[in-house]
Coordinates of C-alpha atoms and ligand atoms in Angstrom, one line a residue:
X1 CA 121.7 91.4 81.5
X2 CA 121.9 91.7 85.2
X3 CA 118.5 90.1 85.7
X4 CA 119.9 86.9 84.2
X5 CA 122.6 86.5 86.8
X6 CA 120.7 84.8 89.7
X7 CA 119.2 82.3 87.2
X8 CA 122.7 81.5 86.0
X9 CA 123.9 80.9 89.6
X10 CA 120.8 78.8 90.3
X11 CA 121.8 76.6 87.4
X12 CA 125.4 76.4 88.6
X13 CA 124.2 75.4 92.0
X14 CA 121.9 72.7 90.6
X15 CA 124.8 71.4 88.5
X16 CA 127.0 71.2 91.6
X17 CA 124.3 69.2 93.3
X18 CA 124.2 66.8 90.4
X19 CA 128.0 66.4 90.4
X20 CA 128.1 65.9 94.2
X21 CA 125.9 62.8 93.9
X22 CA 128.3 61.2 91.3
X23 CA 131.5 61.8 93.2
X24 CA 133.0 59.0 95.3
X25 CA 135.7 60.8 97.3
X26 CA 134.2 62.3 100.5
X27 CA 136.8 65.1 100.5
X28 CA 135.8 66.2 97.0
X29 CA 132.1 66.0 98.0
X30 CA 132.8 68.3 100.9
X31 CA 134.6 70.8 98.7
X32 CA 131.7 70.8 96.2
X33 CA 129.2 71.3 99.0
X34 CA 131.2 74.3 100.2
X35 CA 131.2 75.6 96.6
X36 CA 127.5 75.1 96.4
X37 CA 126.8 76.7 99.7
X38 CA 129.0 79.7 98.7
X39 CA 127.1 80.0 95.4
X40 CA 123.8 79.9 97.2
X41 CA 124.9 82.7 99.6
X42 CA 126.2 84.7 96.7
X43 CA 122.9 84.2 94.9
X44 CA 121.0 85.6 97.9
X45 CA 123.4 88.6 98.0
X46 CA 122.9 89.3 94.3
X47 CA 119.1 88.8 94.6
X48 CA 119.0 91.3 97.5
X49 CA 121.1 93.8 95.6
X50 CA 119.1 93.5 92.4
X51 CA 115.8 93.9 94.4
X52 CA 117.3 96.9 96.2
X53 CA 118.5 98.6 93.0
X54 CA 115.2 97.9 91.3
X55 CA 113.4 99.5 94.3
X56 CA 115.8 102.5 94.2
X57 CA 115.2 102.9 90.4
X58 CA 111.4 102.6 90.9
X59 CA 111.5 99.5 88.6
X60 CA 110.1 97.0 91.0
X61 CA 106.6 96.0 90.1
X62 CA 104.1 94.0 92.0
X63 CA 102.7 91.0 90.3
X64 CA 99.1 91.0 91.7
X65 CA 96.8 88.0 91.4
X66 CA 94.4 86.0 93.5
X67 CA 96.0 83.9 96.2
X68 CA 95.4 82.2 99.5
X69 CA 96.8 84.0 102.6
X70 CA 96.9 80.8 104.5
X71 CA 98.9 78.9 101.8
X72 CA 101.3 81.8 101.5
X73 CA 102.0 81.9 105.2
X74 CA 102.1 78.1 105.5
X75 CA 104.6 77.9 102.6
X76 CA 106.9 80.6 104.2
X77 CA 106.9 78.8 107.5
X78 CA 107.5 75.4 105.9
X79 CA 110.6 76.8 104.2
X80 CA 112.2 77.7 107.5
X81 CA 110.9 74.9 109.6
X82 CA 114.0 72.7 109.1
X83 CA 116.3 75.6 110.2
X84 CA 114.2 76.3 113.3
X85 CA 114.1 72.5 114.1
X86 CA 117.9 72.3 113.9
X87 CA 118.2 75.0 116.5
X88 CA 115.6 73.3 118.7
X89 CA 113.1 76.2 118.3
X90 CA 109.4 75.9 118.0
X91 CA 108.1 77.7 114.9
X92 CA 104.3 78.0 114.7
X93 CA 101.8 80.1 112.9
X94 CA 98.1 81.0 113.1
X95 CA 95.5 82.9 111.2
X96 CA 92.6 84.6 112.9
X97 CA 89.5 82.6 112.0
X98 CA 87.5 85.6 110.6
X99 CA 90.4 86.5 108.2
X100 CA 89.4 86.4 104.6
X101 CA 91.6 83.8 102.9
X102 CA 91.3 84.6 99.3
X103 CA 92.8 88.0 98.3
X104 CA 94.3 89.8 95.4
X105 CA 97.9 90.9 95.9
X106 CA 101.5 89.8 95.2
X107 CA 102.0 86.5 97.0
X108 CA 105.7 86.3 96.0
X109 CA 106.5 89.6 97.7
X110 CA 104.4 88.9 100.8
X111 CA 106.3 85.6 101.1
X112 CA 109.6 87.4 100.6
X113 CA 108.9 89.8 103.5
X114 CA 107.7 86.8 105.7
X115 CA 110.8 84.8 104.9
X116 CA 113.0 87.7 105.8
X117 CA 111.3 88.4 109.1
X118 CA 110.9 84.7 110.1
X119 CA 114.4 84.0 108.9
X120 CA 115.8 86.8 111.1
X121 CA 113.7 85.7 114.1
X122 CA 115.1 82.1 113.8
X123 CA 118.7 83.3 113.3
X124 CA 118.7 85.6 116.3
X125 CA 116.8 83.3 118.7
X126 CA 118.8 80.7 120.6
X127 CA 116.0 79.1 122.5
X128 CA 112.2 79.3 122.8
X129 CA 109.9 79.9 119.9
X130 CA 109.0 82.0 116.8
X131 CA 105.3 82.6 116.3
X132 CA 103.7 84.1 113.2
X133 CA 100.2 85.5 113.2
X134 CA 97.9 87.1 110.6
X135 CA 94.7 89.1 110.9
X136 CA 92.9 91.0 108.2
X137 CA 90.1 93.6 108.4
X138 CA 88.1 95.2 105.6
X139 CA 88.6 99.0 105.1
X140 CA 85.9 101.5 104.0
X141 CA 87.0 101.4 100.4
X142 CA 86.4 97.6 100.4
X143 CA 90.1 96.8 100.3
X144 CA 91.6 94.6 103.1
X145 CA 94.3 95.6 105.6
X146 CA 96.2 92.5 106.7
X147 CA 98.6 92.6 109.7
X148 CA 101.3 90.1 110.0
X149 CA 103.2 89.6 113.3
X150 CA 106.4 87.7 113.9
X151 CA 107.1 87.2 117.6
X152 CA 110.4 85.7 118.8
X153 CA 112.0 85.0 122.2
X154 CA 115.4 86.1 120.9
X155 CA 118.0 88.6 121.9
X156 CA 115.9 91.6 121.3
X157 CA 116.8 95.0 119.8
X158 CA 117.6 98.2 121.7
X159 CA 115.6 101.4 121.2
X160 CA 118.5 103.0 119.3
X161 CA 118.9 100.0 117.0
X162 CA 115.1 99.9 116.3
X163 CA 115.4 103.3 114.5
X164 CA 118.2 102.1 112.2
X165 CA 117.3 98.5 111.3
X166 CA 115.1 99.4 108.3
X167 CA 117.8 101.4 106.7
X168 CA 120.0 99.7 104.0
X169 CA 123.3 98.1 105.0
X170 CA 122.5 98.2 108.7
X171 CA 122.8 95.1 110.8
X172 CA 122.0 94.8 114.5
X173 CA 124.6 93.0 116.7
X174 CA 127.5 93.3 114.3
X175 CA 129.5 90.2 115.2
X176 CA 126.4 88.0 115.4
X177 CA 125.1 89.3 112.1
X178 CA 128.5 88.6 110.5
X179 CA 128.3 85.0 111.7
X180 CA 124.9 84.7 110.1
X181 CA 125.8 86.4 106.9
X182 CA 123.5 88.5 104.7
X183 CA 123.8 91.8 103.1
X184 CA 122.0 94.0 105.7
X185 CA 119.5 94.7 102.9
X186 CA 116.8 92.3 103.9
X187 CA 114.9 94.6 106.2
X188 CA 115.4 97.7 104.0
X189 CA 114.0 95.6 101.1
X190 CA 111.1 94.4 103.2
X191 CA 110.3 97.9 104.3
X192 CA 110.2 99.1 100.7
X193 CA 108.1 96.1 99.6
X194 CA 105.6 96.7 102.4
X195 CA 105.4 100.3 101.3
X196 CA 104.7 99.3 97.7
X197 CA 101.9 97.0 99.1
X198 CA 100.3 100.0 100.8
X199 CA 101.4 99.1 104.3
X200 CA 104.0 99.8 106.9
X201 CA 106.5 97.9 109.0
X202 CA 107.6 98.4 112.6
X203 CA 109.1 96.5 115.5
X204 CA 108.3 96.3 119.2
X205 CA 111.2 94.9 121.2
X206 CA 113.1 94.9 124.5
X207 CA 116.7 93.9 124.7
X208 CA 117.0 90.3 126.0
X209 CA 113.2 89.8 125.9
X210 CA 112.5 89.1 122.3
X211 CA 111.0 91.1 119.4
X212 CA 107.8 91.4 117.5
X213 CA 108.0 92.6 113.9
X214 CA 104.7 93.8 112.5
X215 CA 103.8 94.7 108.9
X216 CA 100.6 95.6 107.2
X217 CA 99.7 95.3 103.6
X218 CA 96.6 96.2 101.6
X219 CA 94.9 93.6 99.5
X220 CA 92.0 93.7 97.1
X221 CA 89.1 91.4 98.0
X222 CA 88.2 88.8 95.5
X223 CA 84.9 90.0 94.1
X224 CA 82.3 88.2 92.0
X225 CA 81.0 89.5 88.7
X226 CA 78.4 91.6 90.4
X227 CA 80.7 94.1 92.2
X228 CA 82.7 94.4 89.0
X229 CA 79.5 95.7 87.4
X230 CA 79.2 98.2 90.1
X231 CA 82.8 99.3 89.6
X232 CA 82.5 99.8 85.9
X233 CA 78.9 100.8 85.6
X234 CA 76.4 99.8 83.0
X235 CA 77.1 100.2 79.3
X236 CA 80.9 99.7 79.3
X237 CA 82.6 96.4 79.1
X238 CA 84.1 95.6 82.5
X239 CA 86.7 93.3 81.0
X240 CA 87.9 95.7 78.3
X241 CA 91.6 96.3 79.0
X242 CA 92.5 100.0 78.5
X243 CA 95.6 101.5 77.1
X244 CA 96.6 104.0 79.8
X245 CA 99.2 106.8 79.7
X246 CA 100.6 107.4 83.2
X247 CA 102.4 110.7 83.6
X248 CA 104.0 110.6 87.0
X249 CA 107.5 111.6 88.1
X250 CA 107.5 109.6 91.4
X251 CA 108.8 106.0 90.8
X252 CA 106.9 104.6 93.9
X253 CA 103.6 106.0 92.6
X254 CA 104.3 104.5 89.2
X255 CA 104.9 101.1 90.8
X256 CA 101.8 101.4 92.9
X257 CA 99.5 102.4 90.0
X258 CA 101.0 99.6 87.8
X259 CA 100.3 97.0 90.5
X260 CA 96.7 98.3 91.1
X261 CA 95.8 98.2 87.4
X262 CA 97.6 95.1 86.3
X263 CA 94.9 92.6 87.5
X264 CA 92.4 94.4 85.2
X265 CA 94.7 93.8 82.3
X266 CA 95.2 97.5 81.5
X267 CA 98.4 98.4 79.6
X268 CA 100.4 101.2 81.0
X269 CA 102.8 103.6 79.2
X270 CA 104.9 105.6 81.6
X271 CA 106.2 109.1 81.1
X272 CA 107.7 111.4 83.7
X273 CA 106.5 114.9 82.8
X274 CA 103.9 116.9 80.9
X275 CA 106.0 117.4 77.8
X276 CA 106.6 113.7 77.5
X277 CA 102.8 113.1 78.0
X278 CA 102.0 115.5 75.1
X279 CA 104.4 113.8 72.7
X280 CA 103.2 110.3 73.8
X281 CA 99.6 111.3 72.9
X282 CA 100.7 112.5 69.5
X283 CA 102.5 109.2 68.8
X284 CA 100.1 106.7 70.2
X285 CA 96.4 106.0 70.9
X286 CA 95.3 105.9 74.5
X287 CA 92.0 105.3 76.2
X288 CA 92.8 107.4 79.3
X289 CA 95.6 109.5 80.9
X290 CA 96.4 109.4 84.6
X291 CA 98.1 112.8 85.2
X292 CA 100.2 113.6 88.2
X293 CA 99.8 117.4 89.1
X294 CA 103.3 118.1 90.3
X295 CA 106.0 117.1 87.8
X296 CA 109.3 118.8 86.9
X297 CA 109.2 120.9 83.7
X298 CA 105.7 120.9 82.4
X299 CA 103.3 120.0 85.3
X300 CA 100.0 118.1 85.0
X301 CA 97.8 121.2 84.9
X302 CA 99.7 122.8 82.0
X303 CA 99.8 119.5 80.1
X304 CA 96.1 119.0 80.5
X305 CA 95.3 122.6 79.4
X306 CA 97.5 122.0 76.3
X307 CA 95.8 118.7 75.5
X308 CA 92.3 120.4 75.8
X309 CA 93.5 123.3 73.6
X310 CA 94.6 120.9 70.9
X311 CA 91.3 119.0 71.2
X312 CA 89.3 122.1 70.4
X313 CA 90.6 121.8 66.8
X314 CA 89.9 118.0 66.5
X315 CA 86.7 117.8 68.6
X316 CA 88.0 114.7 70.4
X317 CA 88.1 114.3 74.2
X318 CA 90.8 112.3 76.1
X319 CA 89.6 111.2 79.5
X320 CA 92.1 112.6 82.0
X321 CA 92.2 111.6 85.7
X322 CA 94.3 113.8 88.0
X323 CA 96.6 112.3 90.6
X324 CA 97.6 114.7 93.3
X325 CA 99.1 114.8 96.7
X326 CA 97.2 117.9 97.5
X327 CA 94.1 116.9 99.3
X328 CA 92.7 120.4 99.4
X329 CA 89.4 121.4 97.8
X330 CA 91.0 124.3 95.9
X331 CA 93.2 121.8 94.1
X332 CA 90.3 119.8 93.0
X333 CA 88.8 122.9 91.6
X334 CA 92.1 123.8 89.7
X335 CA 92.2 120.2 88.2
X336 CA 88.6 120.5 86.9
X337 CA 89.3 124.0 85.6
X338 CA 92.4 122.8 83.7
X339 CA 90.1 120.3 82.0
X340 CA 90.5 117.1 83.9
X341 CA 87.6 114.8 84.1
X342 CA 88.2 113.1 87.5
X343 CA 90.4 113.5 90.5
X344 CA 92.1 111.0 92.8
X345 CA 94.1 112.1 95.8
X346 CA 97.2 110.5 97.1
X347 CA 97.9 108.2 98.9
X348 CA 95.9 106.4 96.1
X349 CA 93.2 104.1 97.3
X350 CA 92.6 101.2 94.9
X351 CA 88.8 101.6 95.0
X352 CA 89.0 105.4 94.2
X353 CA 91.4 104.9 91.3
X354 CA 89.3 102.1 89.6
X355 CA 86.1 104.1 90.1
X356 CA 87.7 107.3 88.7
X357 CA 89.0 105.4 85.6
X358 CA 85.7 103.7 85.0
X359 CA 83.7 106.8 85.3
X360 CA 86.1 108.9 83.2
X361 CA 86.0 106.4 80.4
X362 CA 82.2 106.1 80.6
X363 CA 82.0 109.8 80.3
X364 CA 83.9 109.5 77.0
X365 CA 81.7 106.7 75.8
X366 CA 78.7 109.0 76.5
X367 CA 80.3 111.9 74.6
X368 CA 81.1 109.7 71.6
X369 CA 77.6 108.5 71.4
X370 CA 76.4 112.1 70.8
X371 CA 76.9 112.8 67.1
Ligands
MN401 MN1 104.8 114.3 91.3

């Protein structure tokens, strides 16, 4: 219901546009342009609030796919080029030459963060330039860490303000911000999106001397068929989408796991505690369970022990991969003792999760082959 609202306003706005072109009176055209402008501002406010409430509810999911970093950046800059030009500002961008262009991630959300930061930089800079830069380096687990920087020669942000600006409903320079509009949610949303994308956001600034906003995101590299083989191992079909039960009480982790598994086509069913996991398994067939250890009510260790107890009667074996914030060896031991097949520690690294899933399901395939 709520999700339909921005679309409705987009249509209204388009309609206004269409009417504006058919009206003769200049006054009426002005009124309609004002209406259209107000509708657009309202749409942005509603979009921000919807995004923010989805983030708060843990419902915001990344839509990961292959995309070009260069195109994404170019596109964001182009969108704001006219606004920069009107103010007489130079808006330029660059990508370090050794940066991999083709990556797997959510281009819409990367663009959203870029638009927010570049938009702010243009709004709060009266003269000079806004410069956007991107670099990316490979990490040990083969994922990529991209760093985006937005430099401006604007009014700058004091040390006190720097601590607050990523909090919701905060705006720096009250009167100026009011003139420029906005909900004060943009940076809070950006901070959350960046976190969902496995990165962080921060600002370097000196009052009167401009600011540099930085954010990092993790992307998966685009791999050919050969590394996919490596990931999934011989004997199992690398393209087979799995039906996965995710038992996890933390909304941010649910979102992260969903975004990591989506490109492989896996279907995820979400539950929030051990009891719900048990009843989901009774109702539905799953290929694998991702089990958080700490959950309210029945935790992951108890739920796994109960699943294994029930399996002793049926002779079946559900692959279970533990997700835990405890990076201690003792915990790993407890997971395995409870009957879990594999173990992934948080913060979850994409490579680890995929490897654990593939090896846990392979382990079942092997078991099933034995009569
Ligand atoms: Mn938990």
